[in-house]
Amino acid sequence: MSGGVDSAVAAARIAEAGHDVTGVHLALSANPQSHRTGARGCCTIEDSRDARRAADVIGIPFYIWDMAERFQRDVIEDFVAEYAAGRTPNPCLRCNEKIKFSAVLDRALALGFDAVATGHHAKLVDGVLSRSVDQGKDQSYVLGVLTREQLSHAIFPLGGSTKAEVREEAARRGLTVADKPDSHDICFIADGDTRGFLAGRLGSAEGPIVDQSGAVVGSHQGAHGYTVGQRKGLRIDRPAPDGRPRYVLSIEPVSNTVTVGPRSALQVTSITCGRPVWNGPSASGDLTVQLRAHGEVYACRFEEVGGGLRVELDRPATGVAAGQAAVLYSGDTVIGSATIVSAA
């Protein structure tokens, strides 16, 4: 129970359904902030209090589990290391993989519980993961890294409801979090300044911004502060000859070089992926792939190559970044996922 409306309603639903439910709030920060600002961040002291109040209203036991050390190692340090290597990680996806459905699920099963229920907007039918009925809030993408075994011990009670319906139900149940804003930022960067957060851990190192010909057109204070597809925040001294905006095309951490170019140069149709996880039925019918959380969906074909995947898109995608996940779907059903290595 994060302290938000989704996990509160999820707990209330499964308790009402007759399950023996215990509420658990994860303490993910060794030094939690006392206040959030709007929808920025999570895991504050107020969040734990909101979760406890919701558990009291529902009438279930409530505990706080300290996962700060594991979160620091598996999510925050991984996030920093990925940016240092020129990749763009998704920390929410990593948290689901390493914390909620590894560390937490392992402890829950060891304590005799049967499953972990969360407020994710996704459906799970007979162990098969699929999209929520609320396409705008669907979170099947960030759950696509879970294994079949992990999904067999998961419950997602909200997959058949829209967010508006969840909020209305929370109000009817007397849950004070009914109107609480969603957290939509990286939870451990409460001020939203990702570049500043990375600079504080990786330092500053001036390097060149070059165009596709290799000509220096600007400078930066650390290649780790950029991601493929980025347009804003580029320190470019020499405008493009055609006057059009430039976008980050690639990041080379060894030489500390950022390459920029026109938006058209971002278009890719072939994506190479590693670390595939097959957690759904065999591929059949019309296949699609999603390349970012809440990103566009592309019709595709794929083949397994050398322990990884090659995904071919039916139309070009832009801003495809190494380190993100490619989640494959058959209709609304998740087939599996893999980590993007490169694109062309």
Coordinates of C-alpha atoms in Angstrom, one line a residue:
M1 CA 0.0 0.0 0.0
S2 CA 1.8 3.0 -1.3
G3 CA -0.5 5.6 0.3
G4 CA -2.3 6.3 -2.9
V5 CA -5.8 5.7 -4.1
D6 CA -5.1 2.7 -6.3
S7 CA -3.5 0.4 -3.8
A8 CA -6.0 1.4 -1.1
V9 CA -9.0 0.4 -3.3
A10 CA -7.1 -2.8 -4.4
A11 CA -6.7 -3.8 -0.8
A12 CA -10.3 -3.0 0.0
R13 CA -11.6 -5.1 -3.0
I14 CA -9.6 -8.2 -2.1
A15 CA -10.5 -7.9 1.6
E16 CA -14.2 -7.6 0.7
A17 CA -13.8 -10.7 -1.6
G18 CA -13.0 -12.7 1.5
H19 CA -9.2 -13.0 1.3
D20 CA -7.1 -12.8 4.5
V21 CA -5.3 -9.5 3.7
T22 CA -2.4 -7.7 5.3
G23 CA -1.4 -4.2 4.2
V24 CA 2.2 -3.5 3.7
H25 CA 3.9 -0.2 3.0
L26 CA 7.4 -0.2 1.6
A27 CA 9.9 2.2 3.2
L28 CA 12.1 2.8 0.2
S29 CA 14.1 5.8 1.5
A30 CA 16.5 5.9 4.4
N31 CA 15.6 9.6 4.9
P32 CA 12.0 10.1 3.7
Q33 CA 10.9 13.7 3.0
S34 CA 8.1 15.0 5.2
H35 CA 6.1 16.5 2.4
R36 CA 5.5 15.9 -1.3
T37 CA 4.8 18.8 -3.7
G38 CA 1.7 18.1 -5.8
A39 CA 2.3 14.8 -7.7
R40 CA 6.1 14.9 -7.4
G41 CA 7.7 11.9 -5.7
C42 CA 6.3 9.4 -3.3
C43 CA 7.4 7.4 -0.3
T44 CA 7.1 10.3 2.0
I45 CA 6.1 10.2 5.7
E46 CA 2.6 11.4 4.7
D47 CA 2.3 8.5 2.2
S48 CA 3.0 5.9 5.0
R49 CA 0.4 7.7 7.2
D50 CA -2.2 7.7 4.4
A51 CA -1.6 4.0 3.8
R52 CA -2.1 3.2 7.5
R53 CA -5.3 5.2 7.6
A54 CA -6.6 3.4 4.6
A55 CA -5.8 0.0 6.2
D56 CA -7.6 1.1 9.4
V57 CA -10.7 2.0 7.3
I58 CA -10.6 -1.3 5.5
G59 CA -10.0 -3.1 8.8
I60 CA -6.8 -5.0 7.9
P61 CA -3.5 -5.4 9.7
F62 CA -0.8 -3.0 8.5
Y63 CA 3.0 -3.1 8.6
I64 CA 5.9 -1.1 7.2
W65 CA 8.7 -3.1 5.5
D66 CA 12.1 -1.5 5.3
M67 CA 13.3 -2.0 1.7
A68 CA 15.5 1.1 1.6
E69 CA 18.9 -0.8 1.2
R70 CA 17.6 -3.1 -1.5
F71 CA 15.9 -0.2 -3.3
Q72 CA 19.1 1.8 -3.2
R73 CA 21.1 -1.0 -4.7
D74 CA 18.7 -2.5 -7.2
V75 CA 16.9 0.7 -8.4
I76 CA 18.8 3.9 -7.6
E77 CA 22.3 2.6 -8.2
D78 CA 21.2 0.7 -11.3
F79 CA 19.5 4.0 -12.6
V80 CA 22.8 5.9 -12.1
A81 CA 24.9 3.2 -13.7
E82 CA 22.7 2.9 -16.7
Y83 CA 22.9 6.6 -17.4
A84 CA 26.6 6.5 -16.9
A85 CA 26.8 3.8 -19.6
G86 CA 24.8 5.9 -22.1
R87 CA 21.5 4.1 -21.6
T88 CA 18.1 5.3 -20.5
P89 CA 16.6 3.1 -17.7
N90 CA 13.0 2.9 -16.5
P91 CA 13.2 2.8 -12.7
C92 CA 9.5 1.9 -12.2
L93 CA 10.0 -1.2 -14.3
R94 CA 13.1 -2.1 -12.3
C95 CA 11.3 -1.5 -9.0
N96 CA 8.5 -3.9 -10.1
E97 CA 11.1 -6.5 -11.2
K98 CA 13.5 -6.3 -8.3
I99 CA 11.5 -4.9 -5.3
K100 CA 7.8 -5.5 -5.5
F101 CA 7.9 -8.9 -7.3
S102 CA 11.3 -10.2 -6.1
A103 CA 12.2 -8.9 -2.6
V104 CA 8.6 -8.3 -1.4
L105 CA 7.1 -11.4 -3.0
D106 CA 10.0 -13.6 -1.7
R107 CA 9.4 -12.4 1.8
A108 CA 5.6 -12.7 1.5
L109 CA 5.8 -16.3 0.4
A110 CA 8.4 -17.1 3.1
L111 CA 5.9 -15.7 5.7
G112 CA 3.1 -18.0 4.4
F113 CA 1.2 -15.5 2.2
D114 CA 0.0 -16.8 -1.2
A115 CA 0.3 -13.7 -3.3
V116 CA 1.1 -10.0 -3.6
A117 CA -1.7 -7.7 -4.7
T118 CA -1.0 -4.2 -6.0
G119 CA -2.9 -1.3 -7.4
H120 CA -1.4 -1.5 -10.9
H121 CA -3.8 -0.9 -13.7
A122 CA -3.5 -4.2 -15.6
K123 CA -5.4 -7.5 -15.9
L124 CA -4.3 -10.9 -15.0
V125 CA -6.4 -13.9 -16.1
D126 CA -5.1 -17.4 -15.4
G127 CA -1.6 -16.1 -15.0
V128 CA -1.7 -14.2 -18.3
L129 CA -1.0 -10.4 -18.2
S130 CA -3.0 -8.0 -20.4
R131 CA -3.8 -4.4 -20.6
S132 CA -6.2 -2.6 -18.3
V133 CA -9.6 -1.5 -19.6
D134 CA -8.4 2.1 -18.9
Q135 CA -5.9 2.4 -21.8
G136 CA -4.8 5.8 -20.5
K137 CA -3.7 4.4 -17.2
D138 CA -2.6 0.9 -18.4
Q139 CA 0.6 -0.3 -16.6
S140 CA 1.1 -3.7 -18.3
Y141 CA 4.2 -2.2 -19.9
V142 CA 6.1 -1.8 -16.6
L143 CA 4.9 -5.3 -15.5
G144 CA 6.1 -6.9 -18.7
V145 CA 9.4 -7.9 -17.1
L146 CA 7.8 -10.3 -14.6
T147 CA 8.2 -14.0 -15.0
R148 CA 5.4 -16.5 -15.2
E149 CA 6.3 -17.7 -11.7
Q150 CA 6.0 -14.1 -10.3
L151 CA 2.7 -13.5 -12.2
S152 CA 1.3 -16.7 -10.7
H153 CA 1.6 -15.1 -7.3
A154 CA 0.3 -11.7 -8.3
I155 CA -3.2 -10.1 -8.0
F156 CA -4.2 -6.9 -9.9
P157 CA -7.7 -6.1 -8.7
L158 CA -8.1 -2.8 -10.7
G159 CA -7.6 -4.1 -14.3
G160 CA -11.3 -4.0 -15.0
S161 CA -11.9 -0.4 -13.8
T162 CA -11.1 3.1 -15.0
K163 CA -9.2 5.5 -12.8
A164 CA -12.3 7.6 -12.4
E165 CA -14.2 4.5 -11.2
V166 CA -11.5 3.8 -8.7
R167 CA -11.6 7.3 -7.3
E168 CA -15.4 7.2 -7.0
E169 CA -15.2 3.8 -5.2
A170 CA -12.6 5.2 -2.8
A171 CA -14.9 8.1 -1.9
R172 CA -17.8 5.7 -1.3
R173 CA -15.6 3.6 1.0
G174 CA -14.6 6.6 3.0
L175 CA -11.0 6.4 2.0
T176 CA -9.4 9.8 2.5
V177 CA -7.0 9.3 -0.5
A178 CA -9.9 9.4 -3.0
D179 CA -8.7 12.7 -4.5
K180 CA -5.0 12.3 -3.8
P181 CA -2.9 13.2 -6.9
D182 CA -1.1 10.4 -8.7
S183 CA 2.7 10.3 -8.4
H184 CA 4.0 10.5 -12.0
D185 CA 7.6 11.4 -11.5
I186 CA 10.7 9.3 -10.6
C187 CA 9.9 8.7 -6.9
F188 CA 13.5 9.2 -5.6
I189 CA 13.9 12.5 -7.5
A190 CA 11.2 14.5 -5.8
D191 CA 12.1 17.8 -7.4
G192 CA 12.0 16.3 -10.9
D193 CA 15.6 17.5 -11.7
T194 CA 17.0 14.2 -13.2
R195 CA 20.1 15.9 -14.7
G196 CA 20.9 17.6 -11.3
F197 CA 20.4 14.3 -9.5
L198 CA 22.8 12.5 -11.9
A199 CA 25.4 15.3 -11.8
G200 CA 25.4 15.0 -8.0
R201 CA 26.4 11.4 -8.3
L202 CA 28.4 11.3 -11.5
G203 CA 29.9 14.7 -11.3
S204 CA 30.4 17.1 -14.2
A205 CA 32.7 16.6 -17.2
E206 CA 32.6 19.0 -20.1
G207 CA 32.3 17.3 -23.5
P208 CA 31.4 18.1 -27.1
I209 CA 28.0 18.1 -28.8
V210 CA 28.6 17.1 -32.4
D211 CA 26.5 16.9 -35.5
Q212 CA 26.4 13.8 -37.8
S213 CA 29.5 15.0 -39.7
G214 CA 31.4 15.1 -36.4
A215 CA 31.6 18.9 -36.3
V216 CA 31.4 20.4 -32.8
V217 CA 28.2 22.5 -32.5
G218 CA 28.1 22.9 -28.7
S219 CA 29.2 21.5 -25.3
H220 CA 27.7 19.8 -22.3
Q221 CA 28.6 19.1 -18.7
G222 CA 28.1 15.4 -18.8
A223 CA 26.8 13.0 -21.4
H224 CA 24.8 11.2 -18.7
G225 CA 22.4 14.2 -18.6
Y226 CA 21.0 13.4 -22.0
T227 CA 18.8 10.7 -23.6
V228 CA 18.1 9.7 -27.2
G229 CA 15.3 11.8 -28.7
Q230 CA 15.8 14.8 -26.3
R231 CA 15.3 18.2 -27.9
K232 CA 15.2 20.7 -24.9
G233 CA 18.2 21.6 -22.8
L234 CA 20.8 21.3 -25.5
R235 CA 23.6 23.8 -25.4
I236 CA 24.1 24.3 -29.1
D237 CA 26.2 27.3 -30.3
R238 CA 25.9 26.7 -34.0
P239 CA 22.3 26.4 -35.3
A240 CA 21.5 23.9 -38.0
P241 CA 21.9 25.2 -41.5
D242 CA 18.2 24.6 -42.2
G243 CA 17.2 26.3 -39.0
R244 CA 15.3 23.3 -37.7
P245 CA 15.6 21.9 -34.2
R246 CA 18.2 19.3 -33.3
Y247 CA 17.6 16.2 -31.3
V248 CA 20.0 13.8 -29.4
L249 CA 20.7 10.9 -31.8
S250 CA 23.3 9.0 -29.7
I251 CA 25.4 9.2 -26.5
E252 CA 28.9 7.9 -26.3
P253 CA 30.0 7.7 -22.6
V254 CA 33.6 6.7 -23.2
S255 CA 34.4 9.8 -25.2
N256 CA 31.7 11.8 -23.4
T257 CA 30.2 12.8 -26.7
V258 CA 26.6 13.7 -27.6
T259 CA 25.6 13.5 -31.2
V260 CA 22.7 15.6 -32.5
G261 CA 20.8 15.8 -35.7
P262 CA 17.4 16.3 -37.3
R263 CA 14.3 14.5 -36.1
S264 CA 14.3 12.4 -39.3
A265 CA 17.6 10.8 -38.2
L266 CA 15.8 9.4 -35.1
Q267 CA 13.6 7.1 -37.2
V268 CA 14.3 3.4 -36.8
T269 CA 12.6 0.3 -37.9
S270 CA 14.9 -2.5 -36.6
I271 CA 15.5 -2.9 -32.9
T272 CA 18.0 -5.3 -31.3
C273 CA 17.1 -6.5 -27.7
G274 CA 18.6 -8.6 -25.0
R275 CA 17.5 -10.4 -21.9
P276 CA 14.1 -11.7 -23.2
V277 CA 11.4 -12.7 -20.7
W278 CA 8.6 -14.9 -22.1
N279 CA 5.7 -14.6 -19.7
G280 CA 2.6 -15.0 -21.9
P281 CA 1.2 -17.3 -24.6
S282 CA 3.0 -18.1 -27.8
A283 CA 3.0 -15.3 -30.4
S284 CA 0.1 -15.4 -32.8
G285 CA -2.1 -13.1 -34.8
D286 CA -1.3 -9.4 -35.2
L287 CA 1.7 -8.5 -33.0
T288 CA 2.6 -5.1 -31.6
V289 CA 5.4 -3.7 -29.5
Q290 CA 5.5 -0.8 -27.0
L291 CA 8.9 0.9 -26.5
R292 CA 8.2 3.3 -23.7
A293 CA 5.8 3.5 -20.8
H294 CA 2.6 5.1 -22.2
G295 CA 4.3 5.3 -25.5
E296 CA 3.0 4.5 -29.0
V297 CA 2.3 1.0 -30.1
Y298 CA 3.8 -0.3 -33.3
A299 CA 2.8 -3.3 -35.4
C300 CA 5.9 -5.6 -35.7
R301 CA 7.5 -8.9 -36.4
F302 CA 10.3 -10.5 -34.3
E303 CA 12.8 -13.3 -34.4
E304 CA 15.0 -14.8 -31.7
V305 CA 18.7 -14.2 -32.5
G306 CA 21.6 -15.4 -30.4
G307 CA 19.8 -15.4 -27.1
G308 CA 18.2 -12.0 -27.9
L309 CA 15.5 -10.6 -30.2
R310 CA 15.4 -8.6 -33.3
V311 CA 12.1 -6.6 -33.6
E312 CA 11.2 -5.2 -37.1
L313 CA 8.6 -2.4 -37.1
D314 CA 6.0 -1.9 -39.8
R315 CA 6.5 1.9 -39.5
P316 CA 9.4 4.0 -38.2
A317 CA 9.6 4.9 -34.5
T318 CA 11.5 7.8 -33.1
G319 CA 13.4 8.3 -29.8
V320 CA 14.1 4.6 -29.2
A321 CA 16.7 4.5 -26.4
A322 CA 18.9 1.7 -25.3
G323 CA 18.0 0.6 -21.8
Q324 CA 14.3 0.9 -22.2
A325 CA 12.0 -2.2 -22.5
A326 CA 10.4 -3.5 -25.6
V327 CA 7.2 -5.2 -24.5
L328 CA 5.5 -7.5 -27.0
Y329 CA 1.7 -7.9 -27.3
S330 CA -0.8 -10.1 -29.1
G331 CA -3.8 -7.9 -29.1
D332 CA -4.0 -6.7 -25.4
T333 CA -2.1 -9.7 -24.1
V334 CA 1.5 -9.5 -23.1
I335 CA 3.7 -12.1 -24.7
G336 CA 7.0 -11.0 -23.2
S337 CA 9.6 -8.3 -23.0
A338 CA 13.3 -7.6 -23.7
T339 CA 15.8 -4.8 -23.0
I340 CA 16.6 -2.5 -26.0
V341 CA 20.3 -2.7 -26.9
S342 CA 20.4 -0.8 -30.2
A343 CA 18.2 0.5 -33.0
A344 CA 18.6 1.3 -36.7

